[in-house]
Short mmCIF file of C-alpha atoms in Angstrom, two decimals:
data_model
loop_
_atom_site.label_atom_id
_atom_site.label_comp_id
_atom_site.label_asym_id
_atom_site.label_seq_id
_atom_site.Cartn_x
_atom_site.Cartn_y
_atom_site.Cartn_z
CA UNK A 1 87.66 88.75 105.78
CA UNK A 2 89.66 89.31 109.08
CA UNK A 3 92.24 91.59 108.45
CA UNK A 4 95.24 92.81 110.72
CA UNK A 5 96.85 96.17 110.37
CA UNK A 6 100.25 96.69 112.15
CA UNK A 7 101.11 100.20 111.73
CA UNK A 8 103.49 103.05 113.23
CA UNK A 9 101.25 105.49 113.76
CA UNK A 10 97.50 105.88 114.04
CA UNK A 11 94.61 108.21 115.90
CA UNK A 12 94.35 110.84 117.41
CA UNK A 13 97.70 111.62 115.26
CA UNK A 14 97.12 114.05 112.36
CA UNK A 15 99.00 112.76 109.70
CA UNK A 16 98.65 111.68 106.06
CA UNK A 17 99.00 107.69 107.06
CA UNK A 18 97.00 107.84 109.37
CA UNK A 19 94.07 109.50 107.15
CA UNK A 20 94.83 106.71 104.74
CA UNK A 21 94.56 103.87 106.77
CA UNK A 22 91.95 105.16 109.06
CA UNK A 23 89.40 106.15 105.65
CA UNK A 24 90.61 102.41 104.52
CA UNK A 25 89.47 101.14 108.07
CA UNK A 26 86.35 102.77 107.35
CA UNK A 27 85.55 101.35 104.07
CA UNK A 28 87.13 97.90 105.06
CA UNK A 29 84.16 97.84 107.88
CA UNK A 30 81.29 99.42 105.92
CA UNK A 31 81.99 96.55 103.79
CA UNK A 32 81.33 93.77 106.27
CA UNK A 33 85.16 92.75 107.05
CA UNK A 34 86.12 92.67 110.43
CA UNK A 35 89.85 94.81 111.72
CA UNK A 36 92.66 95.08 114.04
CA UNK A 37 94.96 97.57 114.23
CA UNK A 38 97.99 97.31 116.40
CA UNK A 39 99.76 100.79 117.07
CA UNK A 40 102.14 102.40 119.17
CA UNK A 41 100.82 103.60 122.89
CA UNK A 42 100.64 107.49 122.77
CA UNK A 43 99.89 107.34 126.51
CA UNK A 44 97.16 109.22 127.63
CA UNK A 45 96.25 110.32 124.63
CA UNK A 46 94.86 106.86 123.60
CA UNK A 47 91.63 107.43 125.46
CA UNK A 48 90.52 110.14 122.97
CA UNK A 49 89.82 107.48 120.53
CA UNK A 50 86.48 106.61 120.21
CA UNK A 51 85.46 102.39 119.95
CA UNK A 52 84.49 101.69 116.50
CA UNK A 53 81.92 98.62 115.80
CA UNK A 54 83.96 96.05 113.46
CA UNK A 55 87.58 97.38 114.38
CA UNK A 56 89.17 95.69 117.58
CA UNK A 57 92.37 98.13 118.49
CA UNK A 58 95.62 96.90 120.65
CA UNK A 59 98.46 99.49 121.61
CA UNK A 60 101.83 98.67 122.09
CA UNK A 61 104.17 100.39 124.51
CA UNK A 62 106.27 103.19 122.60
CA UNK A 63 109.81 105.47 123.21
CA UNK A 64 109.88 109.05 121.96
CA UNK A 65 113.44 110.43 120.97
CA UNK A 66 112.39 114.14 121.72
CA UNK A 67 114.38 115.58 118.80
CA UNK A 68 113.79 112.98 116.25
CA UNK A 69 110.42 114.02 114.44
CA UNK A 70 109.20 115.84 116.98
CA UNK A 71 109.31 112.81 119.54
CA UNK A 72 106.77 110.80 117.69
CA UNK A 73 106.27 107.83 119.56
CA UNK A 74 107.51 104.33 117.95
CA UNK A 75 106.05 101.13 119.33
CA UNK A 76 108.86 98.60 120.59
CA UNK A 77 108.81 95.21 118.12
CA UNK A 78 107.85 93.23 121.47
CA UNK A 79 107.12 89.34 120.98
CA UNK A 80 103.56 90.21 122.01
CA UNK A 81 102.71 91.45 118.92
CA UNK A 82 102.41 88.00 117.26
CA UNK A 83 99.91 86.94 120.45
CA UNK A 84 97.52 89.96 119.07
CA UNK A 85 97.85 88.84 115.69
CA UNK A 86 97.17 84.61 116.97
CA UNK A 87 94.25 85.84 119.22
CA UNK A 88 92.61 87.77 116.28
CA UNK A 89 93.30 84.69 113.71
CA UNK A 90 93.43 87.29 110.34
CA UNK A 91 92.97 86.37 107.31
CA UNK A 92 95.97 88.55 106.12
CA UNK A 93 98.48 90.89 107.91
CA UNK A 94 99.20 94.38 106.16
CA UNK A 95 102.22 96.40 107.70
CA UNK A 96 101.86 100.34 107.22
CA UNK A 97 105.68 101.85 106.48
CA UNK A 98 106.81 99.24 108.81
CA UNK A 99 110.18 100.29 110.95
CA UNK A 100 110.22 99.72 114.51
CA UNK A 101 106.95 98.50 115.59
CA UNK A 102 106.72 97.12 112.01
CA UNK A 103 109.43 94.55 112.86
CA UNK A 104 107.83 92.87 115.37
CA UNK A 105 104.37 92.89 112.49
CA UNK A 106 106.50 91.06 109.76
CA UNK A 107 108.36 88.37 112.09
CA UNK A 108 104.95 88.04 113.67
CA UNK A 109 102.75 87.16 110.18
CA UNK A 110 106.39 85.45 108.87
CA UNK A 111 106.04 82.84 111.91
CA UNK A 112 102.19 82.70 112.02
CA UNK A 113 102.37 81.83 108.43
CA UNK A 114 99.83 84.57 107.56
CA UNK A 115 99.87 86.11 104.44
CA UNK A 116 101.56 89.30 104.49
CA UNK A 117 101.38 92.30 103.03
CA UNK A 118 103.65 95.80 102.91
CA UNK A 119 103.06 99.04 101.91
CA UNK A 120 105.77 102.11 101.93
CA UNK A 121 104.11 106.07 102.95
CA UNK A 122 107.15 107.49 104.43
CA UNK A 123 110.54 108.39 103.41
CA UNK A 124 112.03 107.99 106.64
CA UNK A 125 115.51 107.53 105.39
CA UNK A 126 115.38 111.09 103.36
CA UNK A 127 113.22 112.61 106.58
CA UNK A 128 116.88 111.43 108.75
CA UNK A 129 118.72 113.79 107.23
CA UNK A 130 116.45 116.47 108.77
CA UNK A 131 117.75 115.57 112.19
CA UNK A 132 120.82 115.07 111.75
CA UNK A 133 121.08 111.37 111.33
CA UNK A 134 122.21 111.33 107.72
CA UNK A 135 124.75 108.52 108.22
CA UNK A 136 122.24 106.14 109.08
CA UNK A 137 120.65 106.15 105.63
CA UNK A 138 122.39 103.04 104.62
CA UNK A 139 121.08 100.83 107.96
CA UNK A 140 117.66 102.50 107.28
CA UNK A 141 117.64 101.49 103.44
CA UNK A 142 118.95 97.74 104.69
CA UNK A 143 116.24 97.28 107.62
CA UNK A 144 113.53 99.10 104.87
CA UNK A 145 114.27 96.48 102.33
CA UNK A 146 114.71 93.45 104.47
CA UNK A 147 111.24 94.27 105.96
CA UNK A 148 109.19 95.46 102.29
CA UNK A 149 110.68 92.13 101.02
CA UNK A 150 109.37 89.94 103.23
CA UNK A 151 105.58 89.92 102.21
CA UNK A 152 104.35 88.03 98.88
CA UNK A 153 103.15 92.15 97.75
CA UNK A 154 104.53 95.37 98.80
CA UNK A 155 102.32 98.45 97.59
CA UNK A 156 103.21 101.99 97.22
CA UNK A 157 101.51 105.13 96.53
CA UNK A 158 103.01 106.71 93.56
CA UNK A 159 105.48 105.97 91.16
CA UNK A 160 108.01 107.93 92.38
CA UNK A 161 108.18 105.49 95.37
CA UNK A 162 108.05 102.51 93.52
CA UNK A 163 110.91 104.02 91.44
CA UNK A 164 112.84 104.73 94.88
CA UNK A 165 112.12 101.35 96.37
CA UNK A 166 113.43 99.59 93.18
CA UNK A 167 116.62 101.63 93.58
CA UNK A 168 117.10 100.50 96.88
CA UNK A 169 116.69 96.81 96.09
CA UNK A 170 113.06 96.79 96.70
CA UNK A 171 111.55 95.87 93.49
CA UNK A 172 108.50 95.03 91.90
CA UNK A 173 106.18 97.35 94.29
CA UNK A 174 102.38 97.77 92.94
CA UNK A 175 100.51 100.84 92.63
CA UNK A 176 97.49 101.44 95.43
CA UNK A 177 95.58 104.47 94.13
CA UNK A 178 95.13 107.55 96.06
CA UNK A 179 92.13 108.55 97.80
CA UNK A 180 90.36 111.36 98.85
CA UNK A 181 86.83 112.36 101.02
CA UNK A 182 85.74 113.60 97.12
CA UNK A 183 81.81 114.32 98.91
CA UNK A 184 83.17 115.99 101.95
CA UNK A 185 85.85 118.25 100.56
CA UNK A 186 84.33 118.71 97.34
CA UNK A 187 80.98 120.40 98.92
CA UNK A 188 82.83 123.37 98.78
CA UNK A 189 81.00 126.38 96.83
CA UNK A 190 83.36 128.80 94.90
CA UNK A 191 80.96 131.00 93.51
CA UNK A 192 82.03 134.08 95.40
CA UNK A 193 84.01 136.94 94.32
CA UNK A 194 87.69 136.94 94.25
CA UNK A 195 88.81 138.37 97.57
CA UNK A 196 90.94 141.42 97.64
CA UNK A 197 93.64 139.72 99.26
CA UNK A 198 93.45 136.38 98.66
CA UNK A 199 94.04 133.62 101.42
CA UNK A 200 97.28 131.18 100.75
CA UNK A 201 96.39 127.91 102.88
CA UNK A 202 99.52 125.04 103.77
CA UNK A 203 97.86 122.53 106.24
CA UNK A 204 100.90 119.84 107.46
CA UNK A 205 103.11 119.50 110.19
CA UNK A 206 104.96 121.82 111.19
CA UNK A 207 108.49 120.56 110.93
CA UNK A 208 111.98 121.22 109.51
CA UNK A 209 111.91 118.73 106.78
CA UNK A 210 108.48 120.42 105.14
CA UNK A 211 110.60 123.42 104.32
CA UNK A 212 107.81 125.67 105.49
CA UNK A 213 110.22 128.43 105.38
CA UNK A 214 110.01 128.74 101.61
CA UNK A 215 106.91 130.35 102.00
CA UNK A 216 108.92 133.32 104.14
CA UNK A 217 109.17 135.46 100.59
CA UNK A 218 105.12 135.21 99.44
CA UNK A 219 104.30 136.15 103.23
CA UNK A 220 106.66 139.30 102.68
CA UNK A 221 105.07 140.16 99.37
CA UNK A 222 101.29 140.85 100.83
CA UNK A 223 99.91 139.82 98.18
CA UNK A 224 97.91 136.81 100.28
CA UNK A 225 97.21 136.40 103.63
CA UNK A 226 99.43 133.24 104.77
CA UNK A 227 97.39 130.34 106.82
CA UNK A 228 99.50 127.43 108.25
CA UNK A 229 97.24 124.59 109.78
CA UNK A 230 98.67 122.25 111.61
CA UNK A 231 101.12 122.19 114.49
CA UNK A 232 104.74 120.39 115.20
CA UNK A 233 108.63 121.05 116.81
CA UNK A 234 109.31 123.58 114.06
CA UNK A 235 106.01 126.36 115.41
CA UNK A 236 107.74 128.38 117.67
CA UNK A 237 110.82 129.26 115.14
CA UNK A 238 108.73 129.55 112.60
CA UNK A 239 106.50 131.76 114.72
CA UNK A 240 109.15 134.28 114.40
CA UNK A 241 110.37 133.85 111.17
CA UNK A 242 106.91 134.97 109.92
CA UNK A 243 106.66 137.61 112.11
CA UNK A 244 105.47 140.79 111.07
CA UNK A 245 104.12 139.15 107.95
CA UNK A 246 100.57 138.71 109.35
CA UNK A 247 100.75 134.80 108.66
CA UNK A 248 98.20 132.91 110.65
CA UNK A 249 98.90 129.98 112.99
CA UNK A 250 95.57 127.83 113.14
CA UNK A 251 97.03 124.94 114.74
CA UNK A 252 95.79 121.35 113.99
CA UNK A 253 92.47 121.10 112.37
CA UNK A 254 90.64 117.95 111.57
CA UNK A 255 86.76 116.94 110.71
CA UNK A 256 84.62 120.07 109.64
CA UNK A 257 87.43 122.75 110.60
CA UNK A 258 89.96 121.20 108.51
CA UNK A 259 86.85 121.16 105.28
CA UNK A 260 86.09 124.65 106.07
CA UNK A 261 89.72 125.93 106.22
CA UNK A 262 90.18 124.79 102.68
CA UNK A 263 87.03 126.42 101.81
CA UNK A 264 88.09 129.49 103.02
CA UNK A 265 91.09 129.60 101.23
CA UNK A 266 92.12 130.96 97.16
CA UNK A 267 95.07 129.03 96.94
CA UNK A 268 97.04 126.12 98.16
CA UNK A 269 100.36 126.05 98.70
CA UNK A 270 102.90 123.34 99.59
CA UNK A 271 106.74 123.66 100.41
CA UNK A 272 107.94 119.67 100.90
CA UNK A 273 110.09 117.40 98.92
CA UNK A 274 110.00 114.49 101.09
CA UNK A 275 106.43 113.46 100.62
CA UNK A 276 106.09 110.01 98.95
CA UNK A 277 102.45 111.27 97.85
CA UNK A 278 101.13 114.59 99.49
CA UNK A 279 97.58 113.80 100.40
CA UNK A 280 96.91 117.28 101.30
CA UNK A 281 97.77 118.05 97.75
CA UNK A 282 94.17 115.66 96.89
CA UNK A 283 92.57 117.11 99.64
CA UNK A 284 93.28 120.38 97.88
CA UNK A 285 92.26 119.58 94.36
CA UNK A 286 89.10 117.96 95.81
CA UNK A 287 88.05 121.54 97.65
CA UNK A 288 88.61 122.92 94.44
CA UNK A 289 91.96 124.77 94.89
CA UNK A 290 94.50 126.18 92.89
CA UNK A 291 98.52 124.72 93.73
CA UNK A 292 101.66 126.22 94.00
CA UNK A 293 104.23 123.58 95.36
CA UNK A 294 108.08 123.19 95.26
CA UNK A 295 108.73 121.10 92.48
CA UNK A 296 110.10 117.33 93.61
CA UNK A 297 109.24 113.94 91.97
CA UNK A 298 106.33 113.22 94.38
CA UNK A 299 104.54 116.73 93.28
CA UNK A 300 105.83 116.60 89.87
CA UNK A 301 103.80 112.83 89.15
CA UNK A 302 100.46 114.61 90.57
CA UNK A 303 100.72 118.24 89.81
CA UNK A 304 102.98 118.35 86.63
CA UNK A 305 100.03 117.25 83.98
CA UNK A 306 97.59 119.79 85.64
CA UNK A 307 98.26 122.82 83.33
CA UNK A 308 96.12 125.60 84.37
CA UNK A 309 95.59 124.77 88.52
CA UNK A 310 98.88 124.18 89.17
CA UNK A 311 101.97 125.56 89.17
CA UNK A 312 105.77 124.37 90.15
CA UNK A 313 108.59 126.36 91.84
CA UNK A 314 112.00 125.24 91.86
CA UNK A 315 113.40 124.62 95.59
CA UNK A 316 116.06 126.80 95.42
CA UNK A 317 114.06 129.48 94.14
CA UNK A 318 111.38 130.44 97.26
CA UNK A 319 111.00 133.81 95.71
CA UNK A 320 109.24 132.39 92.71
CA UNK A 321 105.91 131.15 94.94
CA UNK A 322 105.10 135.31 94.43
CA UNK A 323 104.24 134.41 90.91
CA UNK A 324 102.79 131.04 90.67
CA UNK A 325 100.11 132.05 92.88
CA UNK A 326 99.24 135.45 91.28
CA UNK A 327 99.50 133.62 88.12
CA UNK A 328 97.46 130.94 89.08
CA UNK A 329 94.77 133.72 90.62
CA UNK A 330 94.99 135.28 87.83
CA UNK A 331 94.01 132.15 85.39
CA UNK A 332 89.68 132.03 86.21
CA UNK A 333 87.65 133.09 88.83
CA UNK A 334 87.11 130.92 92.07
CA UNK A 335 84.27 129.22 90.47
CA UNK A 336 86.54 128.22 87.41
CA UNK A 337 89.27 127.47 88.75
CA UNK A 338 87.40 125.34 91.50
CA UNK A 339 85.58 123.43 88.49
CA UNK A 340 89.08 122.50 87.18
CA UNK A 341 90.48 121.23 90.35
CA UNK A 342 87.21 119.15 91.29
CA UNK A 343 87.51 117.47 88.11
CA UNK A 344 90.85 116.20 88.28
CA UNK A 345 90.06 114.99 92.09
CA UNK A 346 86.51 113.31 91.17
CA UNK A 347 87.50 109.74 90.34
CA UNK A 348 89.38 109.85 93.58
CA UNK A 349 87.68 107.92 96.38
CA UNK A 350 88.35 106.06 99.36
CA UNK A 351 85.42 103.42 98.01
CA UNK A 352 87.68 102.97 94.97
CA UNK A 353 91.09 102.80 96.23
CA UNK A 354 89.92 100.18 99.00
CA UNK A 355 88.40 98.30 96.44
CA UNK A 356 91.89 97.91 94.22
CA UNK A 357 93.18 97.38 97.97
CA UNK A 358 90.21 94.19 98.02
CA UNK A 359 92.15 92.95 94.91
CA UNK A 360 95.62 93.09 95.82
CA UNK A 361 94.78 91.31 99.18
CA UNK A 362 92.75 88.93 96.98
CA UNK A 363 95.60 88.06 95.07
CA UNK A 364 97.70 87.59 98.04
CA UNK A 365 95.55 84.89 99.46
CA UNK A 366 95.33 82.97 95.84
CA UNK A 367 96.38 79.48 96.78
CA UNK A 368 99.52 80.34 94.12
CA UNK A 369 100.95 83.31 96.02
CA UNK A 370 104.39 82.39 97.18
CA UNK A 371 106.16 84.14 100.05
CA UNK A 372 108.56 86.83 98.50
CA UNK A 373 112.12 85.13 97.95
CA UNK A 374 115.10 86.97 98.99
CA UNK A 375 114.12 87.91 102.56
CA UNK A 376 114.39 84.92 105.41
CA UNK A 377 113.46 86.07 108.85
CA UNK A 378 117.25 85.55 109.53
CA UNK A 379 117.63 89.01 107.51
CA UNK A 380 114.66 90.70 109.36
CA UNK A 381 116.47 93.23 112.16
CA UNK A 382 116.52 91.19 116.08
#
């Protein structure tokens, strides 16, 4: 199968998409299919990704509003986004959390005729409020559902989107399971005594709407030492919000480092309540960790059954991470509570996951598959 990826944000970002996608890539390729993925231009940095055999990439010129996200780039919807798509002929078209770039990917496939396909990872309308843009949740919502609307499936990651989408007119979104590296992150050995100060590990950006600053009152306490990985607009404040506390600033961390910070660590925590999934939260379970994480519906789907390895603290209520993680600590020794975390993680794969991705493209290509009704391209933004 030839299959086309338009998507808003791919390598070398560090993000939760893009580890999606880019372990889907992987397993689309292993598997004989042949890729494209179209993605914004991040300017020089596009020359420190490497060719891969079986995945033909195309970047499309991009505009950075330096205090929206932390000037992420977003591709322009140009017209010669549908010329990539003809030249490649796909199969199918899948838009990632289509929104700027993603407009030109759906009007493309719409006039190509190619079966299309949607899938929702980011709450960008909830993320606007972070910068101050929380009167255009309304135009965000209508562009969002003209554009999930369009295809004949739209998929999401967790219920808790697929109830959001439905509330916002979007309905009838299916289920793509969540994935996770189980081999690589769950190599980890816990067999080692508990630590006399245990290490508290958040790995994410580093940005106002992860609420990293809920984690201010278990830094105080010294009862862990505090490692942030990753990097974003929000480091330098945060740098001296946490000072004094001895919290550690790693910075960005992918491949081995990333593995071998969660192996280092006793306990995850996590502080956002925007996440339509939290990845890191599977990455997490799969290195055998412990979780203490603000309570929100996204965390509350994947943590809330796990009684035992996982604990949830109201987000008005920072002060309360103090005692989820002793009491988690306190519940088994590394080994145990490692066990218990790998379990839950172990059905988990990317193998998996792309294979219930295998069916739902399947299903879209089924002679029967109508185009979704309700969304002309006369509704899809100019």
């Amino acid at each position: 199968m030839r299959i086309a990826f338009v998507t808003e944000t791919w390598k070398p970002s560090v993000n939760g998409v893009v580890t999606r996608i880019a372990s889907t890539v992987d397993e689309l390729v292993a598997a004989g299919h042949e890729v494209l993925v179209i993605a914004p231009s991040l300017g020089a940095a596009d020359a420190a990704v490497e060719r891969q055999r079986g995945v033909t990439l195309r970047r499309v010129p991009s505009f950075r509003v330096k205090w929206v996200y932390g000037g992420q780039p977003w591709g322009w919807p140009l017209p010669r986004v549908r010329r990539m798509l003809a030249d490649f002929r796909p199969d199918l078209v899948h838009v990632v959390s289509p929104f700027t770039l993603g407009i030109a990917g759906v009007r493309a496939a719409r006039r190509l005729r190619l079966p299309l396909v949607t899938s929702f990872h980011t709450d960008i309308a909830a993320y606007a409020g972070s910068y101050h843009l929380a009167w255009s949740r309304p135009i965000i919502w209508r562009m969002l559902r003209a554009l999930h609307n369009a295809g004949r499936l739209n998929l999401v990651t967790s219920r808790h989107s697929a109830t959001l989408l439905a509330a916002h007119g979007i309905p009838d979104s299916l289920l793509w399971r969540r994935g996770v590296d189980v081999e690589r992150f769950g190599a980890v050995a816990r067999d080692r005594p508990a630590k006399a100060v245990p290490t508290a590990l958040y790995v994410g950006r580093l940005a106002h709407e992860k609420n990293i600053s809920s984690l201010v009152p278990l830094a105080r306490s010294g009862r862990v030492h505090l490692k942030l990985v990753g990097d974003g607009p929000d480091r330098l404040r945060l740098e001296d919000e946490f000072a004094g506390t001895g919290t550690e600033f790693a910075g960005t961390l992918t491949g081995q480092a990333l593995v071998d910070a969660y192996a280092a660590a006793d306990v995850f925590v996590f502080t956002s309540t925007t996440e339509t999934l939290g990845l890191v939260l599977i990455e997490a379970l799969a290195s055998g960790l412990p979780i203490a994480a603000v309570e929100s519906p996204a965390s509350r789907e994947l943590l809330g059954p796990l009684d035992g390895i996982a604990r949830l603290v109201r987000a008005d209520r920072p002060g309360d991470f103090v005692a989820a993680v002793d009491g988690l600590l306190a519940g088994g020794t590394p080994a145990e509570l490692g066990h218990r975390a790998r379990a839950e993680a172990a059905g988990w794969s990317w193998a998996t996951a792309t294979e219930e991705l295998l069916g739902y493209y399947a299903r879209t290509l089924a002679p029967q598959a109508a185009p979704a009704a309700g969304a002309p391209a006369s509704l899809l933004p100019q």
